[in-house]
PDB file of C-alpha atoms in Angstrom:
ATOM      1  CA  MET A   1       6.372  44.725  41.738  1.00  0.00           C
ATOM      2  CA  THR A   2       9.753  46.253  41.017  1.00  0.00           C
ATOM      3  CA  ARG A   3      11.323  46.527  37.578  1.00  0.00           C
ATOM      4  CA  ASN A   4      13.836  43.790  38.428  1.00  0.00           C
ATOM      5  CA  GLU A   5      11.018  41.474  39.498  1.00  0.00           C
ATOM      6  CA  VAL A   6       9.181  42.176  36.227  1.00  0.00           C
ATOM      7  CA  TYR A   7      12.311  41.341  34.206  1.00  0.00           C
ATOM      8  CA  ALA A   8      12.868  38.193  36.258  1.00  0.00           C
ATOM      9  CA  ALA A   9       9.283  37.052  35.629  1.00  0.00           C
ATOM     10  CA  ARG A  10       9.654  37.699  31.889  1.00  0.00           C
ATOM     11  CA  ASN A  11      12.908  35.751  31.787  1.00  0.00           C
ATOM     12  CA  ARG A  12      11.307  32.803  33.557  1.00  0.00           C
ATOM     13  CA  SER A  13       8.432  32.845  31.072  1.00  0.00           C
ATOM     14  CA  LEU A  14      10.849  33.026  28.142  1.00  0.00           C
ATOM     15  CA  LEU A  15      12.898  30.141  29.563  1.00  0.00           C
ATOM     16  CA  MET A  16       9.799  27.998  30.055  1.00  0.00           C
ATOM     17  CA  TYR A  17       8.591  28.772  26.521  1.00  0.00           C
ATOM     18  CA  THR A  18      12.000  28.000  24.985  1.00  0.00           C
ATOM     19  CA  SER A  19      12.254  24.746  26.947  1.00  0.00           C
ATOM     20  CA  ALA A  20       8.778  23.726  25.819  1.00  0.00           C
ATOM     21  CA  VAL A  21       9.679  24.371  22.165  1.00  0.00           C
ATOM     22  CA  ILE A  22      12.865  22.291  22.475  1.00  0.00           C
ATOM     23  CA  VAL A  23      10.997  19.408  24.140  1.00  0.00           C
ATOM     24  CA  LEU A  24       8.313  19.559  21.464  1.00  0.00           C
ATOM     25  CA  ALA A  25      10.894  19.562  18.651  1.00  0.00           C
ATOM     26  CA  VAL A  26      12.705  16.564  20.115  1.00  0.00           C
ATOM     27  CA  GLY A  27       9.401  14.746  20.583  1.00  0.00           C
ATOM     28  CA  VAL A  28       8.343  15.381  16.992  1.00  0.00           C
ATOM     29  CA  THR A  29      11.702  14.095  15.760  1.00  0.00           C
ATOM     30  CA  TYR A  30      11.323  10.815  17.617  1.00  0.00           C
ATOM     31  CA  ALA A  31       7.675  10.519  16.588  1.00  0.00           C
ATOM     32  CA  ALA A  32       8.253  11.278  12.896  1.00  0.00           C
ATOM     33  CA  VAL A  33       8.256   7.655  11.744  1.00  0.00           C
ATOM     34  CA  PRO A  34       5.238   6.580  13.859  1.00  0.00           C
ATOM     35  CA  LEU A  35       3.328   9.675  12.743  1.00  0.00           C
ATOM     36  CA  TYR A  36       4.134   8.923   9.104  1.00  0.00           C
ATOM     37  CA  ARG A  37       2.883   5.374   9.564  1.00  0.00           C
ATOM     38  CA  MET A  38      -0.305   6.687  11.164  1.00  0.00           C
ATOM     39  CA  PHE A  39      -0.783   9.027   8.194  1.00  0.00           C
ATOM     40  CA  CYS A  40      -0.323   6.141   5.757  1.00  0.00           C
ATOM     41  CA  ALA A  41      -2.724   3.963   7.709  1.00  0.00           C
ATOM     42  CA  ALA A  42      -5.380   6.675   7.716  1.00  0.00           C
ATOM     43  CA  THR A  43      -5.101   7.594   4.034  1.00  0.00           C
ATOM     44  CA  GLY A  44      -3.920   4.447   2.290  1.00  0.00           C
ATOM     45  CA  PHE A  45      -0.824   6.355   1.087  1.00  0.00           C
ATOM     46  CA  ALA A  46       2.091   4.281  -0.240  1.00  0.00           C
ATOM     47  CA  GLY A  47       0.072   1.104  -0.347  1.00  0.00           C
ATOM     48  CA  THR A  48      -0.590   1.025   3.372  1.00  0.00           C
ATOM     49  CA  PRO A  49      -3.932  -0.585   4.303  1.00  0.00           C
ATOM     50  CA  MET A  50      -6.514   1.967   5.329  1.00  0.00           C
ATOM     51  CA  VAL A  51      -7.263   1.472   9.015  1.00  0.00           C
ATOM     52  CA  GLY A  52      -8.271   4.984  10.028  1.00  0.00           C
ATOM     53  CA  GLN A  53     -11.533   6.901   9.802  1.00  0.00           C
ATOM     54  CA  GLY A  54     -13.486   3.901  11.077  1.00  0.00           C
ATOM     55  CA  ARG A  55     -12.776   1.962   7.879  1.00  0.00           C
ATOM     56  CA  PHE A  56     -11.989  -1.312   9.647  1.00  0.00           C
ATOM     57  CA  GLU A  57     -14.255  -0.919  12.676  1.00  0.00           C
ATOM     58  CA  ALA A  58     -16.142  -4.068  13.622  1.00  0.00           C
ATOM     59  CA  GLU A  59     -19.561  -2.666  12.752  1.00  0.00           C
ATOM     60  CA  ARG A  60     -18.429  -1.990   9.189  1.00  0.00           C
ATOM     61  CA  LEU A  61     -17.149  -5.528   8.674  1.00  0.00           C
ATOM     62  CA  VAL A  62     -20.629  -7.008   8.686  1.00  0.00           C
ATOM     63  CA  PRO A  63     -22.059  -8.585   5.505  1.00  0.00           C
ATOM     64  CA  VAL A  64     -25.009  -6.693   4.063  1.00  0.00           C
ATOM     65  CA  GLU A  65     -27.639  -9.381   3.874  1.00  0.00           C
ATOM     66  CA  GLY A  66     -29.839  -9.228   0.808  1.00  0.00           C
ATOM     67  CA  ALA A  67     -27.197  -7.359  -1.239  1.00  0.00           C
ATOM     68  CA  ARG A  68     -25.930  -8.847  -4.473  1.00  0.00           C
ATOM     69  CA  ARG A  69     -22.782 -10.923  -4.253  1.00  0.00           C
ATOM     70  CA  ILE A  70     -19.731  -9.698  -6.136  1.00  0.00           C
ATOM     71  CA  LYS A  71     -17.410 -12.186  -7.817  1.00  0.00           C
ATOM     72  CA  VAL A  72     -13.737 -11.371  -7.263  1.00  0.00           C
ATOM     73  CA  HIS A  73     -11.397 -12.994  -9.786  1.00  0.00           C
ATOM     74  CA  PHE A  74      -7.667 -13.388  -9.066  1.00  0.00           C
ATOM     75  CA  ASN A  75      -4.874 -12.855 -11.562  1.00  0.00           C
ATOM     76  CA  ALA A  76      -1.111 -13.377 -11.171  1.00  0.00           C
ATOM     77  CA  ASP A  77       1.825 -12.289 -13.342  1.00  0.00           C
ATOM     78  CA  THR A  78       5.599 -12.190 -12.928  1.00  0.00           C
ATOM     79  CA  SER A  79       8.270 -10.084 -14.562  1.00  0.00           C
ATOM     80  CA  ASP A  80      10.499 -11.751 -17.140  1.00  0.00           C
ATOM     81  CA  GLN A  81      13.429 -10.955 -14.842  1.00  0.00           C
ATOM     82  CA  LEU A  82      11.971 -12.894 -11.912  1.00  0.00           C
ATOM     83  CA  PRO A  83      12.359 -16.711 -12.012  1.00  0.00           C
ATOM     84  CA  TRP A  84       9.347 -17.342  -9.796  1.00  0.00           C
ATOM     85  CA  LYS A  85       6.182 -19.316 -10.320  1.00  0.00           C
ATOM     86  CA  PHE A  86       3.353 -17.192  -8.954  1.00  0.00           C
ATOM     87  CA  THR A  87      -0.263 -18.390  -9.075  1.00  0.00           C
ATOM     88  CA  PRO A  88      -3.593 -17.785  -7.305  1.00  0.00           C
ATOM     89  CA  GLN A  89      -4.897 -20.742  -5.316  1.00  0.00           C
ATOM     90  CA  GLN A  90      -8.496 -20.027  -6.291  1.00  0.00           C
ATOM     91  CA  GLN A  91      -9.995 -18.698  -9.498  1.00  0.00           C
ATOM     92  CA  TYR A  92     -12.515 -16.502  -7.726  1.00  0.00           C
ATOM     93  CA  VAL A  93     -14.574 -15.973  -4.585  1.00  0.00           C
ATOM     94  CA  THR A  94     -17.973 -14.345  -4.148  1.00  0.00           C
ATOM     95  CA  VAL A  95     -18.461 -11.830  -1.359  1.00  0.00           C
ATOM     96  CA  LEU A  96     -21.152  -9.593   0.037  1.00  0.00           C
ATOM     97  CA  PRO A  97     -20.338  -5.914   0.679  1.00  0.00           C
ATOM     98  CA  GLY A  98     -18.880  -5.717   4.179  1.00  0.00           C
ATOM     99  CA  GLU A  99     -17.891  -9.394   4.237  1.00  0.00           C
ATOM    100  CA  THR A 100     -14.226 -10.242   4.827  1.00  0.00           C
ATOM    101  CA  SER A 101     -12.715 -12.936   2.663  1.00  0.00           C
ATOM    102  CA  LEU A 102      -9.426 -14.828   2.810  1.00  0.00           C
ATOM    103  CA  ALA A 103      -7.633 -15.821  -0.391  1.00  0.00           C
ATOM    104  CA  PHE A 104      -4.219 -17.299  -1.117  1.00  0.00           C
ATOM    105  CA  TYR A 105      -1.522 -17.011  -3.730  1.00  0.00           C
ATOM    106  CA  LYS A 106       1.425 -19.377  -4.024  1.00  0.00           C
ATOM    107  CA  ALA A 107       4.938 -18.375  -5.024  1.00  0.00           C
ATOM    108  CA  LYS A 108       7.960 -20.563  -5.734  1.00  0.00           C
ATOM    109  CA  ASN A 109      11.514 -19.463  -6.374  1.00  0.00           C
ATOM    110  CA  LYS A 110      12.652 -21.669  -9.258  1.00  0.00           C
ATOM    111  CA  SER A 111      16.246 -20.433  -9.184  1.00  0.00           C
ATOM    112  CA  ASP A 112      19.248 -21.556  -7.139  1.00  0.00           C
ATOM    113  CA  LYS A 113      19.641 -18.115  -5.533  1.00  0.00           C
ATOM    114  CA  ASP A 114      17.753 -16.233  -2.826  1.00  0.00           C
ATOM    115  CA  ILE A 115      15.659 -13.468  -4.395  1.00  0.00           C
ATOM    116  CA  ILE A 116      13.659 -10.540  -3.053  1.00  0.00           C
ATOM    117  CA  GLY A 117      10.465  -9.709  -4.944  1.00  0.00           C
ATOM    118  CA  ILE A 118       8.010  -6.828  -4.822  1.00  0.00           C
ATOM    119  CA  ALA A 119       4.374  -7.055  -5.903  1.00  0.00           C
ATOM    120  CA  THR A 120       2.288  -4.352  -7.551  1.00  0.00           C
ATOM    121  CA  TYR A 121      -1.471  -4.636  -7.820  1.00  0.00           C
ATOM    122  CA  ASN A 122      -4.528  -3.110  -9.384  1.00  0.00           C
ATOM    123  CA  VAL A 123      -8.268  -3.642  -9.333  1.00  0.00           C
ATOM    124  CA  THR A 124     -10.600  -3.445 -12.308  1.00  0.00           C
ATOM    125  CA  PRO A 125     -12.956  -1.843 -12.990  1.00  0.00           C
ATOM    126  CA  ASP A 126     -11.027   1.036 -11.476  1.00  0.00           C
ATOM    127  CA  ARG A 127     -14.122   2.747 -10.080  1.00  0.00           C
ATOM    128  CA  ILE A 128     -14.396   0.027  -7.438  1.00  0.00           C
ATOM    129  CA  ALA A 129     -10.880   0.698  -6.143  1.00  0.00           C
ATOM    130  CA  PRO A 130     -11.975   3.128  -3.360  1.00  0.00           C
ATOM    131  CA  TYR A 131     -14.159   0.371  -1.899  1.00  0.00           C
ATOM    132  CA  PHE A 132     -11.732  -2.535  -2.237  1.00  0.00           C
ATOM    133  CA  ALA A 133      -9.836  -2.718   1.045  1.00  0.00           C
ATOM    134  CA  LYS A 134      -6.960  -5.056   1.854  1.00  0.00           C
ATOM    135  CA  VAL A 135      -6.669  -5.748   5.571  1.00  0.00           C
ATOM    136  CA  GLU A 136      -3.591  -7.948   5.269  1.00  0.00           C
ATOM    137  CA  CYS A 137      -1.614  -8.540   2.089  1.00  0.00           C
ATOM    138  CA  PHE A 138       1.778  -9.811   0.970  1.00  0.00           C
ATOM    139  CA  CYS A 139       1.973  -6.759  -1.289  1.00  0.00           C
ATOM    140  CA  PHE A 140       2.541  -4.397   1.650  1.00  0.00           C
ATOM    141  CA  GLU A 141       6.235  -5.309   1.870  1.00  0.00           C
ATOM    142  CA  GLU A 142       8.976  -7.059  -0.089  1.00  0.00           C
ATOM    143  CA  GLN A 143       9.050 -10.848  -0.073  1.00  0.00           C
ATOM    144  CA  LYS A 144      12.270 -12.858   0.125  1.00  0.00           C
ATOM    145  CA  LEU A 145      12.224 -16.440  -1.117  1.00  0.00           C
ATOM    146  CA  LEU A 146      15.188 -18.708  -0.591  1.00  0.00           C
ATOM    147  CA  ALA A 147      16.485 -20.802  -3.467  1.00  0.00           C
ATOM    148  CA  GLY A 148      13.823 -23.377  -4.349  1.00  0.00           C
ATOM    149  CA  GLU A 149      11.479 -22.159  -1.584  1.00  0.00           C
ATOM    150  CA  GLU A 150       7.697 -22.299  -2.043  1.00  0.00           C
ATOM    151  CA  VAL A 151       5.329 -20.312   0.165  1.00  0.00           C
ATOM    152  CA  ASP A 152       1.651 -19.504   0.515  1.00  0.00           C
ATOM    153  CA  MET A 153       0.841 -15.793   0.480  1.00  0.00           C
ATOM    154  CA  PRO A 154      -2.424 -14.854   2.212  1.00  0.00           C
ATOM    155  CA  LEU A 155      -4.694 -11.961   1.332  1.00  0.00           C
ATOM    156  CA  LEU A 156      -7.478 -10.752   3.624  1.00  0.00           C
ATOM    157  CA  PHE A 157      -9.811  -8.230   2.018  1.00  0.00           C
ATOM    158  CA  PHE A 158     -13.341  -6.888   1.902  1.00  0.00           C
ATOM    159  CA  ILE A 159     -15.462  -4.644  -0.279  1.00  0.00           C
ATOM    160  CA  ASP A 160     -16.726  -1.693   1.704  1.00  0.00           C
ATOM    161  CA  LYS A 161     -20.495  -1.536   2.007  1.00  0.00           C
ATOM    162  CA  ASP A 162     -20.429   2.126   0.921  1.00  0.00           C
ATOM    163  CA  ILE A 163     -20.250   0.752  -2.606  1.00  0.00           C
ATOM    164  CA  LEU A 164     -24.013   0.247  -2.372  1.00  0.00           C
ATOM    165  CA  ASP A 165     -24.474   4.024  -2.225  1.00  0.00           C
ATOM    166  CA  ASP A 166     -22.396   4.695  -5.340  1.00  0.00           C
ATOM    167  CA  PRO A 167     -24.560   4.818  -8.501  1.00  0.00           C
ATOM    168  CA  SER A 168     -21.522   4.223 -10.726  1.00  0.00           C
ATOM    169  CA  CYS A 169     -20.964   0.827  -9.077  1.00  0.00           C
ATOM    170  CA  CYS A 170     -24.564  -0.378  -9.004  1.00  0.00           C
ATOM    171  CA  LYS A 171     -24.074  -2.788 -11.915  1.00  0.00           C
ATOM    172  CA  ILE A 172     -20.677  -4.187 -10.971  1.00  0.00           C
ATOM    173  CA  ASP A 173     -20.895  -7.939 -10.500  1.00  0.00           C
ATOM    174  CA  ASP A 174     -17.322  -8.963 -11.366  1.00  0.00           C
ATOM    175  CA  VAL A 175     -14.008  -7.592 -10.105  1.00  0.00           C
ATOM    176  CA  VAL A 176     -10.493  -8.607 -11.128  1.00  0.00           C
ATOM    177  CA  LEU A 177      -7.660  -8.296  -8.622  1.00  0.00           C
ATOM    178  CA  SER A 178      -4.293  -8.497 -10.386  1.00  0.00           C
ATOM    179  CA  TYR A 179      -0.825  -8.838  -8.913  1.00  0.00           C
ATOM    180  CA  THR A 180       2.506  -8.620 -10.697  1.00  0.00           C
ATOM    181  CA  PHE A 181       5.730  -9.673  -8.980  1.00  0.00           C
ATOM    182  CA  PHE A 182       9.026  -8.018  -9.920  1.00  0.00           C
ATOM    183  CA  ARG A 183      12.592  -8.703  -8.844  1.00  0.00           C
ATOM    184  CA  ALA A 184      13.565  -5.992  -6.364  1.00  0.00           C
ATOM    185  CA  ARG A 185      16.572  -3.704  -6.621  1.00  0.00           C
ATOM    186  CA  ARG A 186      17.802  -0.803  -4.517  1.00  0.00           C
ATOM    187  CA  ASN A 187      17.539   2.719  -5.895  1.00  0.00           C
ATOM    188  CA  THR A 188      19.930   5.597  -5.219  1.00  0.00           C
ATOM    189  CA  GLN A 189      18.183   6.240  -1.881  1.00  0.00           C
ATOM    190  CA  GLY A 190      18.728   2.631  -0.819  1.00  0.00           C
ATOM    191  CA  ASN A 191      15.048   1.712  -1.044  1.00  0.00           C
ATOM    192  CA  LEU A 192      13.833  -1.466  -2.738  1.00  0.00           C
ATOM    193  CA  GLU A 193      11.791  -0.985  -5.880  1.00  0.00           C
ATOM    194  CA  PRO A 194      10.803  -3.106  -8.911  1.00  0.00           C
ATOM    195  CA  ASP A 195      13.721  -3.867 -11.225  1.00  0.00           C
ATOM    196  CA  ALA A 196      11.867  -3.089 -14.431  1.00  0.00           C
ATOM    197  CA  PRO A 197      11.320  -0.175 -16.814  1.00  0.00           C
ATOM    198  CA  GLU A 198       9.001   2.460 -15.381  1.00  0.00           C
ATOM    199  CA  GLU A 199       6.537   1.920 -18.231  1.00  0.00           C
ATOM    200  CA  VAL A 200       6.201  -1.775 -17.329  1.00  0.00           C
ATOM    201  CA  VAL A 201       5.681  -0.996 -13.644  1.00  0.00           C
ATOM    202  CA  GLN A 202       3.046   1.647 -14.382  1.00  0.00           C
ATOM    203  CA  ASN A 203       1.220  -0.763 -16.678  1.00  0.00           C
ATOM    204  CA  SER A 204       1.139  -3.331 -13.882  1.00  0.00           C
ATOM    205  CA  LEU A 205      -0.463  -0.722 -11.635  1.00  0.00           C
ATOM    206  CA  GLY A 206      -3.080   0.155 -14.224  1.00  0.00           C
ATOM    207  CA  PHE A 207      -1.596   3.604 -14.910  1.00  0.00           C
ATOM    208  CA  GLY A 208      -0.048   2.855 -18.290  1.00  0.00           C
ATOM    209  CA  GLU A 209      -2.332   5.235 -20.166  1.00  0.00           C
ATOM    210  CA  TYR A 210      -1.351   8.221 -18.045  1.00  0.00           C
ATOM    211  CA  GLU A 211       1.660  10.473 -18.604  1.00  0.00           C
ATOM    212  CA  HIS A 212       4.137  10.504 -15.709  1.00  0.00           C
ATOM    213  CA  ALA A 213       6.885  12.900 -14.716  1.00  0.00           C
ATOM    214  CA  PRO A 214      10.383  11.365 -14.822  1.00  0.00           C
ATOM    215  CA  LYS A 215      11.964  10.223 -11.576  1.00  0.00           C
ATOM    216  CA  ALA A 216      14.279  12.631  -9.773  1.00  0.00           C
ATOM    217  CA  GLU A 217      17.355  10.503 -10.483  1.00  0.00           C
ATOM    218  CA  ASP A 218      16.421  10.347 -14.179  1.00  0.00           C
ATOM    219  CA  ARG A 219      16.033  14.129 -14.334  1.00  0.00           C
ATOM    220  CA  LYS A 220      19.389  14.558 -12.601  1.00  0.00           C
ATOM    221  CA  ALA A 221      21.100  12.129 -14.976  1.00  0.00           C
ATOM    222  CA  GLY A 222      19.569  13.867 -17.972  1.00  0.00           C
ATOM    223  CA  GLY A 223      20.639  17.282 -16.738  1.00  0.00           C
ATOM    224  CA  SER A 224      24.226  16.183 -16.212  1.00  0.00           C
ATOM    225  CA  SER A 225      24.672  14.689 -19.658  1.00  0.00           C
ATOM    226  CA  SER A 226      26.592  16.686 -22.189  1.00  0.00           C
ATOM    227  CA  PRO A 227      24.941  17.717 -25.480  1.00  0.00           C
TER     228      PRO A 227
END
């Protein structure tokens, strides 16, 4: 093979490699949102229901016969800034580990204006949280109620049977699932978030006793203020 042929072969290889990198970069750009959603679904990040790692496979959603039943109580709260009536439609249900259960909340907009609300939630005792899985829930996205509108809000959940292998959960017989609805507002990035002080929101999530770093916009506002 001559020197020119060697150079030509190298150039073809370089061109093919460069083209492959460009195609890959474009593909990753278009797939960024779906990949992010897949990540959220696999890890439960950002409130997304965990559907990866075999968590919701049919064989796992089978009641463990002979196991103790766990009583799940339902609680509902609303922010003072939100003129909604928000209530659970049942006081509690009893479930076996691995058994899916359907529950309902009801929300009514008592004002004469359309309002968007966002729900936060927490489970107590907190050590059961890794095993409490929501398959479908109104808390996964904002809810818009028209003036005077009343709607039923379904919740499909189960308690993972792996809880039976956790010694710290062996004596848990009662669980409380709490939701708090806030009026939604848009932040500086244009995303909807609860229109309430951060301390109130963190309390509704069960994180009130922990210290939190200030939001980026709060740090920026504090840095730009004059002494």
